[in-house]
XYZ file of C-alpha atoms in Angstrom:
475
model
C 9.353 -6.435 -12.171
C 6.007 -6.476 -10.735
C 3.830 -9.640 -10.521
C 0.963 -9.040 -13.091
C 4.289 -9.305 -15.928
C 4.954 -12.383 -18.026
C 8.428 -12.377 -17.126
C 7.617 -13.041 -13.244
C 4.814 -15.621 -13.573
C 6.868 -17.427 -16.077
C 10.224 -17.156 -15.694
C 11.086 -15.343 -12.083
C 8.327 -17.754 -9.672
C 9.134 -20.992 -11.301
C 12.824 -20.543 -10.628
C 12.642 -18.568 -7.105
C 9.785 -21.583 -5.564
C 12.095 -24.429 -7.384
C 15.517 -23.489 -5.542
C 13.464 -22.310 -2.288
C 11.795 -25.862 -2.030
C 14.796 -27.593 -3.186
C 16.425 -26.449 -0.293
C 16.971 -27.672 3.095
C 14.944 -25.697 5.883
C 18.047 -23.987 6.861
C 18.919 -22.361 3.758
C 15.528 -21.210 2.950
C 16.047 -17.834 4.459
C 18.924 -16.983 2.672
C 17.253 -18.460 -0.715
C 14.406 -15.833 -0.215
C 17.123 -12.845 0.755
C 18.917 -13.789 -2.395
C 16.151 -14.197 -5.077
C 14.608 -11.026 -2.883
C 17.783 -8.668 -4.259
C 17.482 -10.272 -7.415
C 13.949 -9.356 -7.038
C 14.502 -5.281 -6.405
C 17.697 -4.929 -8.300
C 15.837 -6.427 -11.342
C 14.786 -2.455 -12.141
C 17.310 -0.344 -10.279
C 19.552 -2.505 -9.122
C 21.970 0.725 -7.317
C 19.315 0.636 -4.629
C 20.664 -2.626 -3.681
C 22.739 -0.628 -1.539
C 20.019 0.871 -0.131
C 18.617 -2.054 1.084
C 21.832 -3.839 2.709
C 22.247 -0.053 4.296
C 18.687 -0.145 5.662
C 19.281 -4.222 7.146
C 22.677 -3.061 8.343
C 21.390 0.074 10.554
C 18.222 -1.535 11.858
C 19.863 -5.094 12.654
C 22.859 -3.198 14.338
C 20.116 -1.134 16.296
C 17.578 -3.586 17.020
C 20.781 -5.090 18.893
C 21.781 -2.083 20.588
C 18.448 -1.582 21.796
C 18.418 -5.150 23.409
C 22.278 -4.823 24.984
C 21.553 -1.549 26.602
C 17.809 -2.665 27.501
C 18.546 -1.724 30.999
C 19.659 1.654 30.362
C 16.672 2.721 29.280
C 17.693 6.544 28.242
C 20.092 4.915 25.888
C 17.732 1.924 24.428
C 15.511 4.937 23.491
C 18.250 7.136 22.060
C 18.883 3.931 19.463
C 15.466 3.647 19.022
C 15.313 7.611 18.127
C 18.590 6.573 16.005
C 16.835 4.085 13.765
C 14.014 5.972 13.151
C 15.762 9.030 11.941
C 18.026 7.410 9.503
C 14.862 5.550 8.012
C 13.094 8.901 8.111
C 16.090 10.727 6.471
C 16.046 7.994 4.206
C 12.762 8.070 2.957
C 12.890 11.888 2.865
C 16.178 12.225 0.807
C 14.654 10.443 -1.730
C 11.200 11.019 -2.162
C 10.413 14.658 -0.473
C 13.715 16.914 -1.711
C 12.506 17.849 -4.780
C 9.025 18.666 -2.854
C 11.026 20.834 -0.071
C 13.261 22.659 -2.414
C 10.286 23.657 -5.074
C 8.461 25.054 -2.281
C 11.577 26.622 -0.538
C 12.272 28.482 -3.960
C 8.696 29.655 -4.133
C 8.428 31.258 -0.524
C 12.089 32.543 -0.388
C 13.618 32.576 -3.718
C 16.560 29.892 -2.835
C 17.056 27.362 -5.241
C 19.038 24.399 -3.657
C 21.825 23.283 -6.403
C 21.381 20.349 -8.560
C 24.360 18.019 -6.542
C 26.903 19.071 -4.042
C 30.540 17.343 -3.570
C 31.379 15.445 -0.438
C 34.671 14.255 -0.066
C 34.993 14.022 -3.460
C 31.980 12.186 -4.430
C 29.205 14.384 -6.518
C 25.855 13.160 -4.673
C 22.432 14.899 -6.827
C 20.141 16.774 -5.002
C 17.380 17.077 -7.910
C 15.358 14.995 -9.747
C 16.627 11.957 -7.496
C 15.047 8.947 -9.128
C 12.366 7.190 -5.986
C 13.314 3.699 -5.100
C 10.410 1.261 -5.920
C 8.765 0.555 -2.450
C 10.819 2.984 0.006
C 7.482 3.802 1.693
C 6.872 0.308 2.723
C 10.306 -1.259 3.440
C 11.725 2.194 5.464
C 8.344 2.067 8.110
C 8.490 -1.924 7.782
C 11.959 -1.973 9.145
C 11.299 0.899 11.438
C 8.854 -1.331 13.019
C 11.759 -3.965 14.358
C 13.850 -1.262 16.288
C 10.615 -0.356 18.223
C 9.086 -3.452 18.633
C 12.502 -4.727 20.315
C 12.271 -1.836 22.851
C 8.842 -2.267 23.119
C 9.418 -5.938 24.118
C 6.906 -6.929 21.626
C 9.240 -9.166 19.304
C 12.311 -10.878 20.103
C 15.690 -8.753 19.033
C 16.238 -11.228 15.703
C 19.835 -12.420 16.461
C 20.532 -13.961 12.238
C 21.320 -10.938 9.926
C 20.049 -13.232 7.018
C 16.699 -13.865 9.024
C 16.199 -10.103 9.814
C 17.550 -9.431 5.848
C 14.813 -11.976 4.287
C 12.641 -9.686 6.356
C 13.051 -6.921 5.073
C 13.249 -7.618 1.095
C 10.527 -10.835 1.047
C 9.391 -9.820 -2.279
C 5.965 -10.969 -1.958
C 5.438 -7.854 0.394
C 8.975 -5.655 -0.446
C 7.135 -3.496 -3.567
C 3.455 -1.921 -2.076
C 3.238 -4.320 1.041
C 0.932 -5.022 2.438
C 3.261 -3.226 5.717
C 4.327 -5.776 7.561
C 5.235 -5.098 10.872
C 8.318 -7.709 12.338
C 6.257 -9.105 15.496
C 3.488 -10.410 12.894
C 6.520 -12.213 10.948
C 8.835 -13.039 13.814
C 8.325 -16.497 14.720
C 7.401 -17.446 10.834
C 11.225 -15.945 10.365
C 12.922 -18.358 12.710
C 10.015 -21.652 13.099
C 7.892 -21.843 10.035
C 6.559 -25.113 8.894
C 5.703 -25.154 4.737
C 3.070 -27.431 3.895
C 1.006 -28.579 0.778
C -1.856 -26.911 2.419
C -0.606 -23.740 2.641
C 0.681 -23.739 -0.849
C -2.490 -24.678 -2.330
C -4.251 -21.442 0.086
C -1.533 -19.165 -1.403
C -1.355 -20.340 -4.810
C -5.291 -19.716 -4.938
C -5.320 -16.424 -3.461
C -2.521 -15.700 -5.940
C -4.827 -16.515 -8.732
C -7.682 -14.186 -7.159
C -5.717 -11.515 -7.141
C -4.021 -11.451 -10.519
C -7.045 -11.997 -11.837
C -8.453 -8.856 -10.180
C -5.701 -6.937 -10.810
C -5.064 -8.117 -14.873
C -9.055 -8.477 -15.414
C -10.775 -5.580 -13.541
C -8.154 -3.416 -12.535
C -6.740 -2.816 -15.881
C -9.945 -2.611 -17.914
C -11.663 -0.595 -16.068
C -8.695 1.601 -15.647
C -8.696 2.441 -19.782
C -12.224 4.177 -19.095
C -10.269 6.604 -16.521
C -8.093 7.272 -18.758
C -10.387 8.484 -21.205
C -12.268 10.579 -19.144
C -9.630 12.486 -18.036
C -8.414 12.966 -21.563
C -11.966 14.328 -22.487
C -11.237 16.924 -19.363
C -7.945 18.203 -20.576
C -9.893 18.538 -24.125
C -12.735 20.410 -22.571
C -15.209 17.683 -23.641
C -15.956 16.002 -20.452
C -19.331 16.173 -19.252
C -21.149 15.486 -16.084
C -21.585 11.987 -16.367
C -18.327 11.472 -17.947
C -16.548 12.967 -14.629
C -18.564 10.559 -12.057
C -17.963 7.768 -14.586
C -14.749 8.698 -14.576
C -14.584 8.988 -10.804
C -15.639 5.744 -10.494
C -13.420 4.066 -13.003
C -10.357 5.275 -11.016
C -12.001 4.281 -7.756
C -12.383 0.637 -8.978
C -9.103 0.584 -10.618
C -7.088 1.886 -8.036
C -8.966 -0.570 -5.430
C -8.559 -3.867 -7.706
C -5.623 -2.738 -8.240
C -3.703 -2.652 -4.964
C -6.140 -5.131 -2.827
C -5.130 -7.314 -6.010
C -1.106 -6.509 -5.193
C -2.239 -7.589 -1.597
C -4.022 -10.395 -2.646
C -1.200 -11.776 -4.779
C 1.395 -10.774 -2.159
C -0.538 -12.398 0.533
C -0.679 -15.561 -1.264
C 2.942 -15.324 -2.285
C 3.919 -15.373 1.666
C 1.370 -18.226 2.508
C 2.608 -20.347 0.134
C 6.494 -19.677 1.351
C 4.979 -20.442 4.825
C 4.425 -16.801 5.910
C 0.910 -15.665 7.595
C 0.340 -11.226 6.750
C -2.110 -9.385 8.139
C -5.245 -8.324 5.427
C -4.741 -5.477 4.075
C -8.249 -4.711 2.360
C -12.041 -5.890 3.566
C -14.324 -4.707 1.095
C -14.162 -1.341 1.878
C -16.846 0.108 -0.658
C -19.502 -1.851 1.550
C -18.971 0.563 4.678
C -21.800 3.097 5.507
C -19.872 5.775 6.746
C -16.592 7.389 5.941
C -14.867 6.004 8.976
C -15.952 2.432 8.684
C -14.133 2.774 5.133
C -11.113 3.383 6.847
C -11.411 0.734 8.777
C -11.446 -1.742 5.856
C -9.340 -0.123 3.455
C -5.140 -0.375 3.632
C -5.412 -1.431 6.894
C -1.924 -2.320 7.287
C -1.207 1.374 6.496
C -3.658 2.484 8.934
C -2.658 0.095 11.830
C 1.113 1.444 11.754
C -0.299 4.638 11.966
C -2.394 4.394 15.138
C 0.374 1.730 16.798
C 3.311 4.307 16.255
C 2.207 7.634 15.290
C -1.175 8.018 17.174
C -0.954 5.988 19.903
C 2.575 7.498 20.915
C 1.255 11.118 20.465
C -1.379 10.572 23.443
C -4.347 8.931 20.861
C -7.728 10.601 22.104
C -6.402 11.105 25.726
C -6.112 14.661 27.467
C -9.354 15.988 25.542
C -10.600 16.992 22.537
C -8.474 19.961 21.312
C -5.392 17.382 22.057
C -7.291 14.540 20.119
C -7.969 17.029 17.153
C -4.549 17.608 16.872
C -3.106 14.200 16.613
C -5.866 12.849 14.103
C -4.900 16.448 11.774
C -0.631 14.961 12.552
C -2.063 11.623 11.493
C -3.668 12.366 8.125
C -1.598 15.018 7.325
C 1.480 11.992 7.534
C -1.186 10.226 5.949
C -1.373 11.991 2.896
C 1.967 13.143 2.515
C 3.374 9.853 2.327
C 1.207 8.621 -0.368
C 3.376 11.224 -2.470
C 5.522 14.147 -2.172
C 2.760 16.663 -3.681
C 0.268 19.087 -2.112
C -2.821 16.786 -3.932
C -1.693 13.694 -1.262
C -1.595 16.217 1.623
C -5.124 17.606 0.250
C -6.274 14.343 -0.154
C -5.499 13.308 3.420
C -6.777 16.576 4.817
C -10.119 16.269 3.373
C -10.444 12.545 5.089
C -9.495 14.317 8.351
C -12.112 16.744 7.818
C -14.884 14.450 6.646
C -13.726 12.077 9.445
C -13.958 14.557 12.200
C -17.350 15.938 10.702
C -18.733 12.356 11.442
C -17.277 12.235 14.961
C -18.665 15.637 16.046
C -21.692 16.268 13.596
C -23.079 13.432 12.261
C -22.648 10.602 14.495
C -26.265 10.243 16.052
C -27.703 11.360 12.825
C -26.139 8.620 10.612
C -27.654 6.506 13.308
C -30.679 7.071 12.163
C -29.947 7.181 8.544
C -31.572 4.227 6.202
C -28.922 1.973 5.282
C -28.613 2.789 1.363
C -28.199 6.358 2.269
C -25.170 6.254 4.580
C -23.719 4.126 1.746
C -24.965 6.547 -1.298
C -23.084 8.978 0.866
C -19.850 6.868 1.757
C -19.378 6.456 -1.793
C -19.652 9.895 -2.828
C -16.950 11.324 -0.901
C -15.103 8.551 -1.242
C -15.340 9.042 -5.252
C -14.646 12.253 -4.422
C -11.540 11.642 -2.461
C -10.082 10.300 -5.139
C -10.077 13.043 -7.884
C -7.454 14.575 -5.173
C -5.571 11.443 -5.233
C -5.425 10.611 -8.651
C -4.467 13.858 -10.443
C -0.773 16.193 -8.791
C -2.167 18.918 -11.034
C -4.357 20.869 -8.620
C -6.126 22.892 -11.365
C -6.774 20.080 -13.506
C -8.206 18.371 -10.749
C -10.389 21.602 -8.955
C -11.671 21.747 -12.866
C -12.347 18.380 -13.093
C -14.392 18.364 -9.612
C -16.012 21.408 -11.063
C -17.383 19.759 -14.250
C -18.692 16.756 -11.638
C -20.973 19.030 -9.858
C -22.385 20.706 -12.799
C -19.828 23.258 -14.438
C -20.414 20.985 -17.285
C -23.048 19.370 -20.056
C -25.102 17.236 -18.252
C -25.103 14.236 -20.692
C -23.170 13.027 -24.508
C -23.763 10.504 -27.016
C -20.038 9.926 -25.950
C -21.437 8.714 -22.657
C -23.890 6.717 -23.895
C -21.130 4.498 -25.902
C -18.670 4.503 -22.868
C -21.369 3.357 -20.899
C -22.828 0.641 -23.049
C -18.950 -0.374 -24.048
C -18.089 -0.601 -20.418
C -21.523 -2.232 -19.185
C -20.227 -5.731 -18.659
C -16.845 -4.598 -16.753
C -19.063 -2.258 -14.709
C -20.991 -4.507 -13.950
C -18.199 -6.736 -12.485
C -16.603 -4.443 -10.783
C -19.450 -3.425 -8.906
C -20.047 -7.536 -8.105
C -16.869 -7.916 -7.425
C -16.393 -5.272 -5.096
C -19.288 -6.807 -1.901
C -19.120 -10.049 -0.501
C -21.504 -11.428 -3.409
C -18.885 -14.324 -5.074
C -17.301 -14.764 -1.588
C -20.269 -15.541 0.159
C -21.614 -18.083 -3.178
C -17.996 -19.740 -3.012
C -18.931 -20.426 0.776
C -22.201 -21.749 -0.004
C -20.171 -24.699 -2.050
C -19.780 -27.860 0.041
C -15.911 -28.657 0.401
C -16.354 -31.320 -2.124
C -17.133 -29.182 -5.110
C -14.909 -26.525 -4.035
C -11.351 -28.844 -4.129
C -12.910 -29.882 -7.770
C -13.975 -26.275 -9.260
C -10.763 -24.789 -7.328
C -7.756 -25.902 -9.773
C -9.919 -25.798 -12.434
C -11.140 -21.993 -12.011
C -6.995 -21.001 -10.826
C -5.641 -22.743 -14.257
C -8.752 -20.704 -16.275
C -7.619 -17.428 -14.587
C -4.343 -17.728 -15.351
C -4.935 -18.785 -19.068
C -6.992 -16.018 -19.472
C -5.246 -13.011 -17.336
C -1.943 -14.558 -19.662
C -3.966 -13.993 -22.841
C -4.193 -10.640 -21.612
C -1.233 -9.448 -20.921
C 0.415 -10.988 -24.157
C -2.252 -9.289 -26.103
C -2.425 -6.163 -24.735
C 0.176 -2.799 -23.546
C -1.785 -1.516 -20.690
C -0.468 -3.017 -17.136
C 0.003 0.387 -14.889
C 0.681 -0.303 -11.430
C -0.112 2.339 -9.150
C 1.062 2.058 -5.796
C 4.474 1.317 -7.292
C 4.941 5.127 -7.281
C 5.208 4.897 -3.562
């Protein structure tokens, strides 16, 4: 179920905020645990077990860690514990097939399809990937070391600890939430009309992103790469192209966020941002900055950070910014594009540390964006297509290995103009920074008005049409 589908905005909500409101405030946690399950299990509901597995280990840790605090040799061995199963977890599931391909290829073992264990036939191919195991495992890793770390409180309620690790609002593509930011909304949260109307809004924003601009522009993506597999794409076709999947794949998850962040506002949660307009930035690192920051963050709290971040020089900083895009890539997906993908960020990143730093200093302003974008756009030819020599050809035919220019191009263009042009709006701080310029008075009046339009709209969408991908739900 995701939450740009007729069957959640009509059917799902309504039910889940009727018998979470209708309850008293002590229930409420269990009420979100329970319609949470419902939630995941909806589409594979086996990997329910996954999830009371994963709230079983990391509750029964996170309390370990906190009885043995004083030991601190064995609070860390728990810590190490947790870690590995959710580790082991994530990589049973989503990197086997990855590891055994490639073990075949360099030795010539094949690993078997299942093996017995006690009697039980477990597969060890073609494992289907549990919606959202790359969010949930490093969310709930997150609680074991924040306990030792003596940044959150061990959370002494199972169901508390459980509602925080399948809140559906964040359980499918996040944003990552980390337990300290949630901790004291878990056990002391106050829901108010207020926040319902902020989350309700920001709901509306981001379905309509997602339904309106995400999914539109997406089609044109779609047909460019089609034209590359037919050997008809041309030069323009492939940056159009480019830039169809950058927009789609940006409205497309900052609209997730947007609609999950509402979601948890309105249930009286507060989640970190997760995107801020990152196709504004003027340099490659500033677009990392404001682009899946939640992702980011966890990776500099528990990855960098712990390795020795840019202390003991640059050889030993080098190395764990390569560990940290390398992890980086490779758990976006379990094929050598991701790892590409994150390796060419690392280099581009580095190259502006070392090379360019004092000259982008002095570069005009529309240049260091020009430039951003570009390997940005780039960037994402590696992320959007596993097939390696699909995608090298398709890069190829982008810098000139192809005809310049089509009628063809001319149509898309003119066919696409107005979406484009949205897109393009949409993506700076252009309607954000009009809405601001609204006194409060007109803003309460046009705000209902423009949520029940976006929803009428974004509903006459999806009943009319087939096309509703979500990306990030491959993760």
């Amino acid at each position: 179920m995701i939450f740009s589908s007729l069957t959640f905005l009509f059917a799902y909500l309504p039910l889940t905020l009727l018998l979470y409101f209708a309850a008293p405030l002590r229930w409420r946690n269990f009420i979100l645990l329970v319609v949470s399950l419902f939630f995941y299990g909806w589409g594979e509901p086996v990997y329910i077990t996954i999830m009371f597995a994963s709230i079983l280990i990391d509750y029964t840790h996170g309390w370990l860690v906190e009885k043995y605090r004083h030991r601190d040799k064995l609070a860390r061995y728990f810590v190490a514990q947790s870690v590995v199963f959710n580790l082991l977890l994530l990589g049973f599931f989503k990197y086997i097939d990855f590891f055994a391909d490639n073990l075949f290829l360099l030795t010539g073992i094949e690993l078997p399809m299942s093996a017995t264990l006690l009697g039980i036939t477990i597969p060890l191919r073609n494992i289907p990937l549990p919606i959202g195991i790359s969010f949930f495992t490093f969310q709930t890793m997150s609680y074991t070391i924040d306990v030792y770390r003596q940044d959150a409180p061990m959370q002494k309620n199972i169901i508390n600890f459980g509602a925080f690790v399948t809140m559906f609002p964040q359980l499918i593509a996040g944003p990552i939430v980390k337990y300290k930011t949630v901790a004291e909304d878990l056990d002391h949260r106050v829901n108010t009309t207020q926040d319902f109307a902020i989350g309700a809004r920001r709901f509306c924003v981001g379905l309509a992103k997602k339904v309106l601009l995400a999914n539109s522009i997406g089609a044109l993506w779609e047909t460019q790469l089609a034209a590359q597999n037919a050997g008809t794409m041309t030069v323009a076709g492939g940056w159009m192209g480019l830039l169809a999947f950058g927009a789609q794949i940006y409205f497309d998850f900052s609209g997730y966020s947007d609609m999950a962040i509402g979601l948890g506002r309105a249930f009286g949660f507060r989640f970190d941002e997760n995107f801020d307009y990152p196709y504004t930035s003027k340099s490659v690192t500033e677009f990392w900055r404001r682009w899946h920051m939640s992702l980011t963050n966890w990776f500099r709290e528990y990855l960098y950070i712990p390795l020795g971040g840019n202390r003991g020089g640059t050889f030993k900083t080098l190395r764990n910014i390569f560990i940290v895009w390398f992890c980086t890539g490779f758990w976006h997906g379990a094929n050598w594009n991701f790892i590409i993908w994150g390796l060419y960020f690392f280099v581009w990143l580095m190259i502006e540390k070392y090379a360019l730093k004092n000259v982008l200093k002095k570069t005009p302003a529309a240049v260091k964006h020009l430039y951003t974008l570009i390997v940005v756009f780039v960037g994402w030819g590696f992320f959007a297509m596993d097939n390696l020599s699909v995608c090298f050809g398709y890069l190829s035919a982008c810098f000139g290995k192809a005809q310049l220019w089509s009628a063809v191009d001319g149509y898309y263009l003119r066919s696409y103009a107005i979406t484009l042009i949205a897109v393009v709006i949409a993506s700076t701080k252009v309607g954000k920074n009009l809405w601001n310029r609204l006194s409060d008075k007109t803003q309460k009046v046009l705000s209902p008005v423009l949520m029940a339009l976006a929803l009428l709209v974004c509903t006459a969408y999806l009943v009319d049409g087939s096309y509703n991908p979500f990306l990030y739900f491959r993760f």
